[in-house]
Amino acid sequence: MVPELPQRIDYLAELCAIYRLEKLAQADLEEKISQSTNEFLKAALEKHLQFTYLHLERIQRLFADLELSDLLENNF
């Protein structure tokens, strides 16, 4: 069953919000990693950053598959 257009729009809006939050998390993690002197904490933050990159890539791929990459690129 194909979702109705309003449901699709809500889904895309939710993905855009998630993408925006992941981009903020990415910037925050990169800053904390650069400032950290604790190697254990730095390793944990880097692992978390890898998952953030994965989430961003998946959302970018989804938008590319839907031919909506411009929506992400122009808004973030």
mmCIF file of N, CA and C in Angstrom:
data_model
loop_
_atom_site.group_PDB
_atom_site.id
_atom_site.type_symbol
_atom_site.label_atom_id
_atom_site.label_comp_id
_atom_site.label_asym_id
_atom_site.label_seq_id
_atom_site.Cartn_x
_atom_site.Cartn_y
_atom_site.Cartn_z
ATOM 1 N N MET A 1 0.835 -1.180 0.000
ATOM 2 C CA MET A 1 0.000 0.000 0.000
ATOM 3 C C MET A 1 0.880 1.243 0.000
ATOM 4 N N VAL A 2 0.592 2.159 -0.885
ATOM 5 C CA VAL A 2 1.360 3.400 -0.994
ATOM 6 C C VAL A 2 0.714 4.449 -0.091
ATOM 7 N N PRO A 3 1.510 5.093 0.767
ATOM 8 C CA PRO A 3 0.951 6.104 1.664
ATOM 9 C C PRO A 3 0.377 7.291 0.891
ATOM 10 N N GLU A 4 -0.602 7.923 1.478
ATOM 11 C CA GLU A 4 -1.188 9.131 0.901
ATOM 12 C C GLU A 4 -0.141 10.243 0.911
ATOM 13 N N LEU A 5 -0.323 11.219 0.058
ATOM 14 C CA LEU A 5 0.639 12.315 -0.076
ATOM 15 C C LEU A 5 0.919 13.028 1.250
ATOM 16 N N PRO A 6 -0.091 13.383 2.057
ATOM 17 C CA PRO A 6 0.228 14.036 3.341
ATOM 18 C C PRO A 6 1.124 13.183 4.239
ATOM 19 N N GLN A 7 0.931 11.869 4.216
ATOM 20 C CA GLN A 7 1.783 10.988 5.025
ATOM 21 C C GLN A 7 3.205 10.993 4.481
ATOM 22 N N ARG A 8 3.351 11.028 3.171
ATOM 23 C CA ARG A 8 4.694 11.095 2.572
ATOM 24 C C ARG A 8 5.386 12.394 2.945
ATOM 25 N N ILE A 9 4.634 13.486 2.891
ATOM 26 C CA ILE A 9 5.209 14.790 3.236
ATOM 27 C C ILE A 9 5.635 14.797 4.696
ATOM 28 N N ASP A 10 4.801 14.246 5.576
ATOM 29 C CA ASP A 10 5.160 14.161 7.002
ATOM 30 C C ASP A 10 6.424 13.326 7.194
ATOM 31 N N TYR A 11 6.527 12.225 6.455
ATOM 32 C CA TYR A 11 7.699 11.348 6.539
ATOM 33 C C TYR A 11 8.954 12.088 6.088
ATOM 34 N N LEU A 12 8.862 12.817 4.976
ATOM 35 C CA LEU A 12 10.022 13.567 4.485
ATOM 36 C C LEU A 12 10.397 14.687 5.444
ATOM 37 N N ALA A 13 9.395 15.339 6.013
ATOM 38 C CA ALA A 13 9.667 16.399 6.989
ATOM 39 C C ALA A 13 10.365 15.826 8.216
ATOM 40 N N GLU A 14 9.931 14.651 8.644
ATOM 41 C CA GLU A 14 10.564 13.999 9.791
ATOM 42 C C GLU A 14 12.006 13.626 9.475
ATOM 43 N N LEU A 15 12.244 13.115 8.276
ATOM 44 C CA LEU A 15 13.619 12.781 7.873
ATOM 45 C C LEU A 15 14.490 14.028 7.816
ATOM 46 N N CYS A 16 13.933 15.128 7.336
ATOM 47 C CA CYS A 16 14.693 16.385 7.300
ATOM 48 C C CYS A 16 15.048 16.835 8.719
ATOM 49 N N ALA A 17 14.112 16.689 9.646
ATOM 50 C CA ALA A 17 14.377 17.063 11.040
ATOM 51 C C ALA A 17 15.459 16.176 11.638
ATOM 52 N N ILE A 18 15.390 14.885 11.359
ATOM 53 C CA ILE A 18 16.420 13.956 11.850
ATOM 54 C C ILE A 18 17.769 14.320 11.255
ATOM 55 N N TYR A 19 17.785 14.628 9.960
ATOM 56 C CA TYR A 19 19.029 15.013 9.283
ATOM 57 C C TYR A 19 19.619 16.259 9.953
ATOM 58 N N ARG A 20 18.767 17.239 10.237
ATOM 59 C CA ARG A 20 19.224 18.476 10.864
ATOM 60 C C ARG A 20 19.829 18.176 12.239
ATOM 61 N N LEU A 21 19.168 17.326 13.022
ATOM 62 C CA LEU A 21 19.693 16.965 14.343
ATOM 63 C C LEU A 21 21.010 16.209 14.244
ATOM 64 N N GLU A 22 21.112 15.318 13.268
ATOM 65 C CA GLU A 22 22.366 14.567 13.081
ATOM 66 C C GLU A 22 23.503 15.501 12.676
ATOM 67 N N LYS A 23 23.203 16.511 11.852
ATOM 68 C CA LYS A 23 24.246 17.473 11.472
ATOM 69 C C LYS A 23 24.709 18.267 12.695
ATOM 70 N N LEU A 24 23.775 18.639 13.568
ATOM 71 C CA LEU A 24 24.143 19.342 14.802
ATOM 72 C C LEU A 24 24.972 18.437 15.706
ATOM 73 N N ALA A 25 24.571 17.181 15.805
ATOM 74 C CA ALA A 25 25.324 16.220 16.616
ATOM 75 C C ALA A 25 26.725 16.037 16.056
ATOM 76 N N GLN A 26 26.824 15.977 14.735
ATOM 77 C CA GLN A 26 28.132 15.824 14.092
ATOM 78 C C GLN A 26 29.055 16.974 14.477
ATOM 79 N N ALA A 27 28.576 18.187 14.358
ATOM 80 C CA ALA A 27 29.396 19.353 14.693
ATOM 81 C C ALA A 27 29.793 19.338 16.166
ATOM 82 N N ASP A 28 28.848 19.001 17.026
ATOM 83 C CA ASP A 28 29.110 18.952 18.462
ATOM 84 C C ASP A 28 30.147 17.877 18.799
ATOM 85 N N LEU A 29 29.982 16.693 18.222
ATOM 86 C CA LEU A 29 30.929 15.604 18.477
ATOM 87 C C LEU A 29 32.322 15.945 17.973
ATOM 88 N N GLU A 30 32.403 16.521 16.780
ATOM 89 C CA GLU A 30 33.716 16.888 16.230
ATOM 90 C C GLU A 30 34.413 17.900 17.124
ATOM 91 N N GLU A 31 33.647 18.846 17.657
ATOM 92 C CA GLU A 31 34.234 19.840 18.553
ATOM 93 C C GLU A 31 34.713 19.192 19.853
ATOM 94 N N LYS A 32 33.891 18.326 20.430
ATOM 95 C CA LYS A 32 34.269 17.657 21.681
ATOM 96 C C LYS A 32 35.483 16.759 21.486
ATOM 97 N N ILE A 33 35.556 16.082 20.348
ATOM 98 C CA ILE A 33 36.709 15.224 20.062
ATOM 99 C C ILE A 33 37.978 16.058 19.982
ATOM 100 N N SER A 34 37.880 17.196 19.305
ATOM 101 C CA SER A 34 39.074 18.038 19.143
ATOM 102 C C SER A 34 39.538 18.630 20.467
ATOM 103 N N GLN A 35 38.622 18.805 21.412
ATOM 104 C CA GLN A 35 38.970 19.408 22.697
ATOM 105 C C GLN A 35 39.306 18.380 23.780
ATOM 106 N N SER A 36 38.967 17.131 23.561
ATOM 107 C CA SER A 36 39.144 16.108 24.594
ATOM 108 C C SER A 36 40.607 15.720 24.770
ATOM 109 N N THR A 37 40.988 15.563 26.019
ATOM 110 C CA THR A 37 42.334 15.072 26.330
ATOM 111 C C THR A 37 42.277 13.645 26.873
ATOM 112 N N ASN A 38 41.081 13.194 27.190
ATOM 113 C CA ASN A 38 40.873 11.846 27.709
ATOM 114 C C ASN A 38 40.739 10.891 26.525
ATOM 115 N N GLU A 39 41.685 9.987 26.374
ATOM 116 C CA GLU A 39 41.704 9.083 25.218
ATOM 117 C C GLU A 39 40.503 8.130 25.196
ATOM 118 N N PHE A 40 40.064 7.682 26.371
ATOM 119 C CA PHE A 40 38.904 6.798 26.435
ATOM 120 C C PHE A 40 37.649 7.536 25.966
ATOM 121 N N LEU A 41 37.464 8.748 26.458
ATOM 122 C CA LEU A 41 36.320 9.568 26.057
ATOM 123 C C LEU A 41 36.393 9.901 24.572
ATOM 124 N N LYS A 42 37.572 10.230 24.104
ATOM 125 C CA LYS A 42 37.755 10.562 22.690
ATOM 126 C C LYS A 42 37.387 9.371 21.800
ATOM 127 N N ALA A 43 37.787 8.171 22.187
ATOM 128 C CA ALA A 43 37.465 6.968 21.416
ATOM 129 C C ALA A 43 35.951 6.724 21.389
ATOM 130 N N ALA A 44 35.300 6.944 22.532
ATOM 131 C CA ALA A 44 33.846 6.759 22.595
ATOM 132 C C ALA A 44 33.133 7.791 21.721
ATOM 133 N N LEU A 45 33.588 9.015 21.757
ATOM 134 C CA LEU A 45 32.993 10.066 20.926
ATOM 135 C C LEU A 45 33.205 9.784 19.443
ATOM 136 N N GLU A 46 34.385 9.282 19.092
ATOM 137 C CA GLU A 46 34.665 8.951 17.693
ATOM 138 C C GLU A 46 33.771 7.818 17.211
ATOM 139 N N LYS A 47 33.494 6.847 18.069
ATOM 140 C CA LYS A 47 32.588 5.755 17.715
ATOM 141 C C LYS A 47 31.177 6.294 17.481
ATOM 142 N N HIS A 48 30.753 7.164 18.358
ATOM 143 C CA HIS A 48 29.434 7.789 18.211
ATOM 144 C C HIS A 48 29.368 8.604 16.921
ATOM 145 N N LEU A 49 30.459 9.282 16.607
ATOM 146 C CA LEU A 49 30.528 10.072 15.377
ATOM 147 C C LEU A 49 30.407 9.184 14.137
ATOM 148 N N GLN A 50 30.980 7.995 14.190
ATOM 149 C CA GLN A 50 30.859 7.061 13.064
ATOM 150 C C GLN A 50 29.392 6.701 12.815
ATOM 151 N N PHE A 51 28.635 6.483 13.884
ATOM 152 C CA PHE A 51 27.206 6.182 13.729
ATOM 153 C C PHE A 51 26.453 7.388 13.182
ATOM 154 N N THR A 52 26.856 8.571 13.597
ATOM 155 C CA THR A 52 26.234 9.793 13.073
ATOM 156 C C THR A 52 26.476 9.894 11.572
ATOM 157 N N TYR A 53 27.702 9.616 11.144
ATOM 158 C CA TYR A 53 28.000 9.627 9.702
ATOM 159 C C TYR A 53 27.141 8.609 8.955
ATOM 160 N N LEU A 54 26.963 7.422 9.544
ATOM 161 C CA LEU A 54 26.122 6.397 8.916
ATOM 162 C C LEU A 54 24.684 6.873 8.761
ATOM 163 N N HIS A 55 24.136 7.480 9.800
ATOM 164 C CA HIS A 55 22.771 7.992 9.728
ATOM 165 C C HIS A 55 22.644 9.046 8.640
ATOM 166 N N LEU A 56 23.606 9.947 8.576
ATOM 167 C CA LEU A 56 23.572 10.996 7.553
ATOM 168 C C LEU A 56 23.648 10.395 6.153
ATOM 169 N N GLU A 57 24.525 9.426 5.970
ATOM 170 C CA GLU A 57 24.660 8.786 4.663
ATOM 171 C C GLU A 57 23.380 8.074 4.243
ATOM 172 N N ARG A 58 22.742 7.401 5.180
ATOM 173 C CA ARG A 58 21.499 6.686 4.859
ATOM 174 C C ARG A 58 20.399 7.654 4.444
ATOM 175 N N ILE A 59 20.282 8.750 5.159
ATOM 176 C CA ILE A 59 19.264 9.739 4.801
ATOM 177 C C ILE A 59 19.594 10.358 3.448
ATOM 178 N N GLN A 60 20.866 10.671 3.204
ATOM 179 C CA GLN A 60 21.266 11.230 1.914
ATOM 180 C C GLN A 60 20.961 10.262 0.780
ATOM 181 N N ARG A 61 21.234 8.969 1.005
ATOM 182 C CA ARG A 61 20.946 7.954 -0.015
ATOM 183 C C ARG A 61 19.453 7.853 -0.297
ATOM 184 N N LEU A 62 18.663 7.890 0.753
ATOM 185 C CA LEU A 62 17.215 7.814 0.591
ATOM 186 C C LEU A 62 16.703 8.996 -0.237
ATOM 187 N N PHE A 63 17.169 10.189 0.085
ATOM 188 C CA PHE A 63 16.742 11.359 -0.671
ATOM 189 C C PHE A 63 17.244 11.293 -2.111
ATOM 190 N N ALA A 64 18.429 10.751 -2.317
ATOM 191 C CA ALA A 64 18.945 10.586 -3.680
ATOM 192 C C ALA A 64 18.092 9.596 -4.458
ATOM 193 N N ASP A 65 17.704 8.497 -3.806
ATOM 194 C CA ASP A 65 16.844 7.511 -4.461
ATOM 195 C C ASP A 65 15.502 8.112 -4.850
ATOM 196 N N LEU A 66 15.016 9.036 -4.044
ATOM 197 C CA LEU A 66 13.740 9.695 -4.323
ATOM 198 C C LEU A 66 13.913 10.911 -5.237
ATOM 199 N N GLU A 67 15.164 11.133 -5.668
ATOM 200 C CA GLU A 67 15.525 12.276 -6.506
ATOM 201 C C GLU A 67 15.176 13.600 -5.821
ATOM 202 N N LEU A 68 15.424 13.644 -4.521
ATOM 203 C CA LEU A 68 15.155 14.839 -3.729
ATOM 204 C C LEU A 68 16.406 15.350 -3.018
ATOM 205 N N SER A 69 17.568 15.028 -3.543
ATOM 206 C CA SER A 69 18.820 15.441 -2.903
ATOM 207 C C SER A 69 18.904 16.953 -2.728
ATOM 208 N N ASP A 70 18.349 17.688 -3.687
ATOM 209 C CA ASP A 70 18.376 19.151 -3.601
ATOM 210 C C ASP A 70 17.681 19.657 -2.346
ATOM 211 N N LEU A 71 16.662 18.931 -1.906
ATOM 212 C CA LEU A 71 15.928 19.327 -0.695
ATOM 213 C C LEU A 71 16.863 19.354 0.513
ATOM 214 N N LEU A 72 17.712 18.353 0.646
ATOM 215 C CA LEU A 72 18.667 18.323 1.756
ATOM 216 C C LEU A 72 19.776 19.339 1.563
ATOM 217 N N GLU A 73 20.320 19.392 0.355
ATOM 218 C CA GLU A 73 21.461 20.264 0.092
ATOM 219 C C GLU A 73 21.108 21.736 0.243
ATOM 220 N N ASN A 74 19.908 22.110 -0.145
ATOM 221 C CA ASN A 74 19.508 23.516 -0.100
ATOM 222 C C ASN A 74 19.038 23.970 1.272
ATOM 223 N N ASN A 75 18.686 23.035 2.136
ATOM 224 C CA ASN A 75 18.153 23.406 3.436
ATOM 225 C C ASN A 75 19.137 23.230 4.573
ATOM 226 N N PHE A 76 20.252 22.559 4.323
ATOM 227 C CA PHE A 76 21.181 22.317 5.427
ATOM 228 C C PHE A 76 22.563 22.660 5.005
#
